[in-house]
């Protein structure tokens, strides 16, 4: 089946620093990747939709200058949390869309970000 | 925006059936999905149903869809300890790759 990886799986950083999270589709090409944020006991919140070679589309309320998304190739998208703040601490999950018959998304294992 | 709602918790005895419910509001949904998330991991697609179907069965999993009431359920027969996880329902529309997820139901198995 389609495999999506994320790196790192866990990261701890100091306030004010930037953190980059990578999302890779390992055995298929993903024209679209999605970035989600998951809060405890809450659903996944879609942050942005990333299309290869074009600017990401951000959901309402998500600061595009704070959460920089780059989708440089059909197998790699990156999310950079800039000037990280403790309130940015969360579980970030990416997924890759296949535009298949039933719009399936393949999810990465997630990245736990802790900002001190 | 459109909402997808689920109960947060469900506890079931090992060997019994689990039924996880979901309600959604977008009548234009084309596909409805059930995803499973194990601790510290991403989401895994369990099954999906097309909106013109009312039931789908896949081994221990049975999905029921009541489109009139916008109600979706997932039944897991003979629940095992390995079924412990958070289950998310999600809705999607053909031609739009975005999915809207429910709040997730944490299924706990009682030995």
Short mmCIF file of C-alpha atoms in Angstrom, two decimals:
data_model
loop_
_atom_site.label_atom_id
_atom_site.label_comp_id
_atom_site.label_asym_id
_atom_site.label_seq_id
_atom_site.Cartn_x
_atom_site.Cartn_y
_atom_site.Cartn_z
CA UNK A 1 0.00 0.00 0.00
CA UNK A 2 0.95 3.64 -0.21
CA UNK A 3 3.33 4.75 2.52
CA UNK A 4 3.82 8.25 3.84
CA UNK A 5 6.65 9.07 6.20
CA UNK A 6 7.23 12.07 8.43
CA UNK A 7 10.43 13.31 9.95
CA UNK A 8 11.12 13.93 12.73
CA UNK A 9 8.66 11.92 14.78
CA UNK A 10 9.33 14.08 17.83
CA UNK A 11 10.98 17.43 18.23
CA UNK A 12 11.54 19.71 21.19
CA UNK A 13 12.63 23.26 20.56
CA UNK A 14 12.99 26.56 22.34
CA UNK A 15 10.61 29.45 21.87
CA UNK A 16 11.57 31.66 18.98
CA UNK A 17 13.26 28.98 16.93
CA UNK A 18 11.97 27.46 13.70
CA UNK A 19 11.23 23.81 13.12
CA UNK A 20 10.91 22.00 9.81
CA UNK A 21 8.81 18.87 9.42
CA UNK A 22 9.13 16.73 6.31
CA UNK A 23 6.42 14.63 4.73
CA UNK A 24 7.35 12.12 2.05
CA UNK A 25 5.32 9.76 -0.08
CA UNK A 26 7.61 6.76 -0.37
CA UNK A 27 6.16 4.66 -3.14
CA UNK A 28 3.82 6.93 -5.05
CA UNK A 29 3.61 10.44 -6.38
CA UNK A 30 1.35 12.79 -4.49
CA UNK A 31 0.12 15.82 -6.36
CA UNK A 32 -1.61 17.02 -3.23
CA UNK A 33 -0.51 16.85 0.38
CA UNK A 34 -2.41 18.01 3.42
CA UNK A 35 -1.18 19.28 6.74
CA UNK A 36 -3.26 18.74 9.85
CA UNK A 37 -2.91 19.69 13.45
CA UNK A 38 -4.39 17.47 16.11
CA UNK A 39 -5.35 18.67 19.56
CA UNK A 40 -5.99 16.34 22.50
CA UNK A 41 -9.54 14.99 22.45
CA UNK A 42 -10.28 16.98 19.33
CA UNK A 43 -10.45 16.27 15.68
CA UNK A 44 -7.84 16.86 13.08
CA UNK A 45 -7.79 20.45 12.00
CA UNK A 46 -6.82 20.94 8.38
CA UNK A 47 -4.20 23.66 8.22
CA UNK A 48 -3.42 23.79 4.54
CA UNK A 49 -3.51 21.98 1.24
CA UNK A 50 -0.23 21.77 -0.58
CA UNK A 51 0.02 21.25 -4.31
CA UNK A 52 3.29 20.44 -6.02
CA UNK A 53 4.81 23.44 -7.67
CA UNK A 54 2.29 25.98 -6.44
CA UNK A 55 1.49 27.93 -3.31
CA UNK A 56 -0.30 26.19 -0.52
CA UNK A 57 -3.92 26.98 0.23
CA UNK A 58 -4.37 27.81 3.89
CA UNK A 59 -7.51 27.31 5.89
CA UNK A 60 -9.14 30.24 7.55
CA UNK A 61 -7.39 31.25 10.74
CA UNK A 62 -4.07 29.61 9.88
CA UNK A 63 -1.20 32.08 9.61
CA UNK A 64 0.65 31.39 6.39
CA UNK A 65 3.68 33.40 7.48
CA UNK A 66 3.97 31.32 10.61
CA UNK A 67 3.37 27.93 9.04
CA UNK A 68 5.40 27.88 5.85
CA UNK A 69 4.62 25.07 3.46
CA UNK A 70 6.74 24.01 0.55
CA UNK A 71 5.81 21.25 -1.87
CA UNK A 72 8.92 21.10 -4.00
CA UNK A 73 8.40 17.70 -5.58
CA UNK A 74 5.75 15.06 -6.07
CA UNK A 75 7.09 13.14 -3.10
CA UNK A 76 8.04 15.82 -0.58
CA UNK A 77 6.23 18.55 1.28
CA UNK A 78 7.63 20.46 4.23
CA UNK A 79 5.99 22.43 7.01
CA UNK A 80 8.13 24.98 8.82
CA UNK A 81 6.85 26.39 12.08
CA UNK A 82 8.55 29.76 12.37
CA UNK A 83 9.24 31.60 15.63
CA UNK A 84 7.76 28.72 17.53
CA UNK A 85 5.73 29.49 20.63
CA UNK A 86 4.56 27.10 23.36
CA UNK A 87 1.02 27.32 21.99
CA UNK A 88 2.32 25.79 18.77
CA UNK A 89 3.01 22.57 20.67
CA UNK A 90 0.85 19.92 19.07
CA UNK A 91 0.74 16.77 16.97
CA UNK A 92 1.17 17.58 13.29
CA UNK A 93 0.08 15.04 10.70
CA UNK A 94 0.50 15.11 6.96
CA UNK A 95 -1.35 13.13 4.36
CA UNK A 96 -1.00 12.58 0.66
CA UNK A 97 -3.90 12.49 -1.71
CA UNK A 98 -4.09 10.23 -4.68
CA UNK A 99 -7.10 11.65 -6.49
CA UNK A 100 -8.24 8.08 -6.79
CA UNK A 101 -11.72 6.78 -7.14
CA UNK A 102 -12.61 7.52 -3.55
CA UNK A 103 -10.35 10.41 -2.65
CA UNK A 104 -8.32 8.35 -0.21
CA UNK A 105 -5.67 10.12 1.80
CA UNK A 106 -2.64 8.26 3.11
CA UNK A 107 -1.43 9.55 6.43
CA UNK A 108 2.00 9.94 7.86
CA UNK A 109 2.72 8.80 11.43
CA UNK A 110 2.71 12.35 12.76
CA UNK A 111 5.22 14.65 14.44
CA UNK A 112 4.95 15.62 18.09
CA UNK A 113 6.22 19.19 18.50
CA UNK A 114 6.95 20.54 21.95
CA UNK A 115 7.99 24.16 22.29
CA UNK A 116 9.60 25.08 25.58
CA UNK B 1 -18.46 25.19 8.23
CA UNK B 2 -19.83 21.70 8.00
CA UNK B 3 -19.67 19.62 11.17
CA UNK B 4 -18.99 15.96 11.77
CA UNK B 5 -19.74 14.76 15.27
CA UNK B 6 -18.93 11.65 17.24
CA UNK B 7 -19.07 10.55 20.84
CA UNK B 8 -15.66 10.89 22.46
CA UNK B 9 -15.50 7.56 24.27
CA UNK B 10 -16.77 3.99 23.98
CA UNK B 11 -15.94 1.01 26.17
CA UNK B 12 -16.71 -2.53 25.04
CA UNK B 13 -15.98 -5.95 26.47
CA UNK B 14 -13.64 -8.14 24.51
CA UNK B 15 -15.63 -10.38 22.16
CA UNK B 16 -18.65 -8.08 22.05
CA UNK B 17 -19.57 -5.87 19.11
CA UNK B 18 -18.60 -2.21 19.06
CA UNK B 19 -20.79 0.35 17.37
CA UNK B 20 -19.32 3.77 16.73
CA UNK B 21 -21.66 6.47 15.53
CA UNK B 22 -21.15 9.62 13.52
CA UNK B 23 -23.42 12.38 12.31
CA UNK B 24 -22.60 14.84 9.58
CA UNK B 25 -24.27 17.86 8.13
CA UNK B 26 -23.07 18.20 4.54
CA UNK B 27 -25.76 16.69 2.34
CA UNK B 28 -23.46 16.89 -0.67
CA UNK B 29 -20.99 14.38 0.81
CA UNK B 30 -20.04 11.80 -1.75
CA UNK B 31 -17.83 9.55 0.30
CA UNK B 32 -17.82 8.72 3.97
CA UNK B 33 -14.84 7.12 5.62
CA UNK B 34 -13.74 5.44 8.78
CA UNK B 35 -10.14 5.89 9.86
CA UNK B 36 -8.32 4.24 12.76
CA UNK B 37 -5.57 5.94 14.74
CA UNK B 38 -3.43 3.93 17.11
CA UNK B 39 -1.49 5.73 19.87
CA UNK B 40 1.19 8.06 18.56
CA UNK B 41 0.51 7.13 14.96
CA UNK B 42 -1.12 8.53 11.88
CA UNK B 43 -4.51 7.54 10.54
CA UNK B 44 -5.19 4.34 8.68
CA UNK B 45 -8.17 4.03 6.36
CA UNK B 46 -10.38 1.18 7.51
CA UNK B 47 -13.20 1.43 5.04
CA UNK B 48 -15.29 3.87 3.09
CA UNK B 49 -18.78 3.98 1.68
CA UNK B 50 -20.17 5.79 -1.28
CA UNK B 51 -23.16 7.96 -0.49
CA UNK B 52 -25.55 6.01 -2.68
CA UNK B 53 -24.96 2.88 -0.60
CA UNK B 54 -26.61 2.11 2.71
CA UNK B 55 -24.39 -0.72 3.88
CA UNK B 56 -20.94 -2.11 3.33
CA UNK B 57 -19.41 -5.15 5.00
CA UNK B 58 -15.76 -6.02 5.11
CA UNK B 59 -14.84 -8.97 7.35
CA UNK B 60 -15.51 -7.83 10.93
CA UNK B 61 -16.47 -4.33 9.86
CA UNK B 62 -19.96 -3.24 8.88
CA UNK B 63 -20.71 0.32 7.83
CA UNK B 64 -24.28 1.57 7.84
CA UNK B 65 -25.30 4.83 6.23
CA UNK B 66 -28.59 6.59 6.76
CA UNK B 67 -28.38 9.41 4.29
CA UNK B 68 -31.73 10.87 5.26
CA UNK B 69 -30.63 11.32 8.86
CA UNK B 70 -26.97 11.96 7.88
CA UNK B 71 -25.93 9.19 10.22
CA UNK B 72 -23.01 6.85 9.73
CA UNK B 73 -22.03 3.94 11.95
CA UNK B 74 -19.19 1.47 12.16
CA UNK B 75 -19.78 -1.91 13.73
CA UNK B 76 -16.81 -4.02 14.73
CA UNK B 77 -17.78 -7.62 15.40
CA UNK B 78 -15.95 -9.73 17.99
CA UNK B 79 -13.96 -6.77 19.29
CA UNK B 80 -10.37 -7.59 20.16
CA UNK B 81 -7.73 -5.79 22.23
CA UNK B 82 -6.01 -4.77 19.01
CA UNK B 83 -9.07 -2.75 18.11
CA UNK B 84 -8.25 -0.26 20.86
CA UNK B 85 -7.72 3.03 19.08
CA UNK B 86 -9.36 6.29 18.13
CA UNK B 87 -11.81 5.99 15.26
CA UNK B 88 -12.52 8.96 13.04
CA UNK B 89 -15.31 9.31 10.57
CA UNK B 90 -14.75 11.70 7.71
CA UNK B 91 -16.70 13.02 4.77
CA UNK B 92 -15.55 14.04 1.34
CA UNK B 93 -16.99 15.29 -1.90
CA UNK B 94 -16.05 13.93 -5.29
CA UNK B 95 -13.70 16.32 -7.05
CA UNK B 96 -12.66 18.01 -3.81
CA UNK B 97 -9.75 16.28 -2.13
CA UNK B 98 -10.35 17.85 1.27
CA UNK B 99 -11.87 15.71 3.98
CA UNK B 100 -13.76 16.87 7.04
CA UNK B 101 -13.07 14.76 10.10
CA UNK B 102 -15.16 14.03 13.12
CA UNK B 103 -13.90 14.50 16.65
CA UNK B 104 -12.86 10.88 16.97
CA UNK B 105 -14.14 8.14 19.30
CA UNK B 106 -11.70 6.48 21.64
CA UNK B 107 -12.55 2.78 21.82
CA UNK B 108 -11.42 0.99 24.96
CA UNK B 109 -11.60 -2.77 25.25
CA UNK B 110 -12.46 -4.24 28.63
CA UNK B 111 -10.88 -7.69 29.19
#
